[in-house]
Amino acid sequence: MATPQVEFGGQLPPKDASAGESFSRWYITAIRRSELADYFEPVGGTMVIRPYGFSLWENMQAGLDQRFKATGHKNAYFPLFVPESFLRREAKHVEGFAPEVAWVTNAGGEELQERLAIRPTSETIFGHFYSKWIQSWRDLPMLINQWANVVRWEKRTVFFLRTTEFLWQEGHTAHRTAEEAQEETMRMLGVYADFAETDLALPVVRGEKTAAERFAGADATYAIEALMPDGKALQSGTSHFLGQNFARAFDITFLDQDGERKLVWTTSWGMSTRILGGMLMAHGDDSGLILPPKVAPIQTVVIPIPARSDEHTSRVSDAVSRVIKELTAAGVRAEADWSDKRPGWKFNEWELKGVPLRVEIGPRDLATDHVTLVRRDTRDKEQVGLTAVAERAHQLLGEVQTSLFERARSFREANTHTVDDYERFKEVMQEQRGFIRAYWCGSAECEARIKEETRATIRVIPEDAEAEGPGVCICDGRPAPVRALFAQAY
Ligand SMILES: [Zn+2]
């Protein structure tokens, strides 16, 4: 995504995903105008999530949190500051994170004896405490999640996708055996995929990262990847099998049933506000955002249409109150727009904000005890009897949710190419992008060369890759076990 530009007033720039700069302008302007977020210019890389954006994030959090709890995890909160010596204990970890760490060197008017990192991630702090809390096999598994902010220094900012400070959750677990830790790693990848597809209507590919793309300090990293409208991939959640690397670095041991002291096996997994950005990019259109009903702060907005006489006006306002009450009772997050703006202005405004369903209530429809329902995604209009609004709204919200997912999935299918020829590979990446499934021999050299020549990286080795059997590497023709999934990435 190109350097963000901000526009005020006037038409929203079209969501033209074929042109990078125009797509980027649409994204930034839609977010700003719909009051989801704003940049904080004095500190480059940072942003504020405004109330409308934050209630969207809260709904996403709720969907994830409920899944974490259903799989046995508990929430806790760990400190923001990580002593430098902690980060240094796991060699690959510090090497991977060093370039993006922000340090506190001075506090309370004094220079600190040891500088403190503002957490870029919390494996080391969890490791420190797990070594105290875990003594016996009876203490395992330890399954803790924290909702927190982290800091990874960024030179460029793009709302939600790339910010220096961002919100996320990080799960950290410790297990008795490698198998249990591996199972947990895959379970949480599954939780992420289910959340992305069910709640955010965002189809994802699951798979394993190559060594080059692995989390610093992990034995294996798995990810879910979504395809954005401009043909670039967005890594939307990661789950890491950490082996015994952090157990060794922080001396996390337990007395096993056989009386022997052993190192635990750990995992970590995280999903951030980044996926919120991905969801916005995937579903919006030229008129603005389209929010999936499951997470939309307002699922249905009710617009009163002004009437000429006082008598009709009071009929309209009675009907609006009644419809709001019934929608709320049916579990629909509904709000009426009583502001004195013209109805046409309100329609545009709520379309920009992505509210999935609109109810228009005016004197003409009310004469026959009807109201008008308008879907945000298709703009289909229908008249519904006053007493049936809640039931029909509920149904339509379900349909919007499903069709957003189907639309995104068809887009992904249409933009996933199976390619066996390197020239063709280059052509696709230059002209239309998207996902490319191509054989890769497994060498870091081929991976680096492809990246260099096409800007495409291996997003994952998809979990179903083996089904197709072996082939030859697209880059150097050597035997290749499976097809990898390539794309240019955010
Ligand atoms: Zn190769």
PDB file of C-alpha atoms and ligand atoms in Angstrom, residues 440-443 446 473 475-478, ligand 1:
ATOM      1  CA  TRP A 440       9.150 -25.240  -4.732  1.00  0.00           C
ATOM      2  CA  CYS A 441      12.139 -27.463  -4.038  1.00  0.00           C
ATOM      3  CA  GLY A 442      12.546 -26.245  -0.464  1.00  0.00           C
ATOM      4  CA  SER A 443      15.793 -24.324  -0.943  1.00  0.00           C
ATOM      5  CA  CYS A 446      15.092 -20.395  -4.842  1.00  0.00           C
ATOM      6  CA  CYS A 473      10.638 -26.554  -8.691  1.00  0.00           C
ATOM      7  CA  CYS A 475      12.687 -21.797 -10.122  1.00  0.00           C
ATOM      8  CA  ASP A 476      15.435 -24.360 -10.787  1.00  0.00           C
ATOM      9  CA  GLY A 477      13.659 -27.509 -11.942  1.00  0.00           C
ATOM     10  CA  ARG A 478      14.831 -29.659  -9.053  1.00  0.00           C
TER      11      ARG A 478
HETATM   12 ZN    ZN B   1      14.247 -24.693  -6.400  1.00  0.00          ZN
END
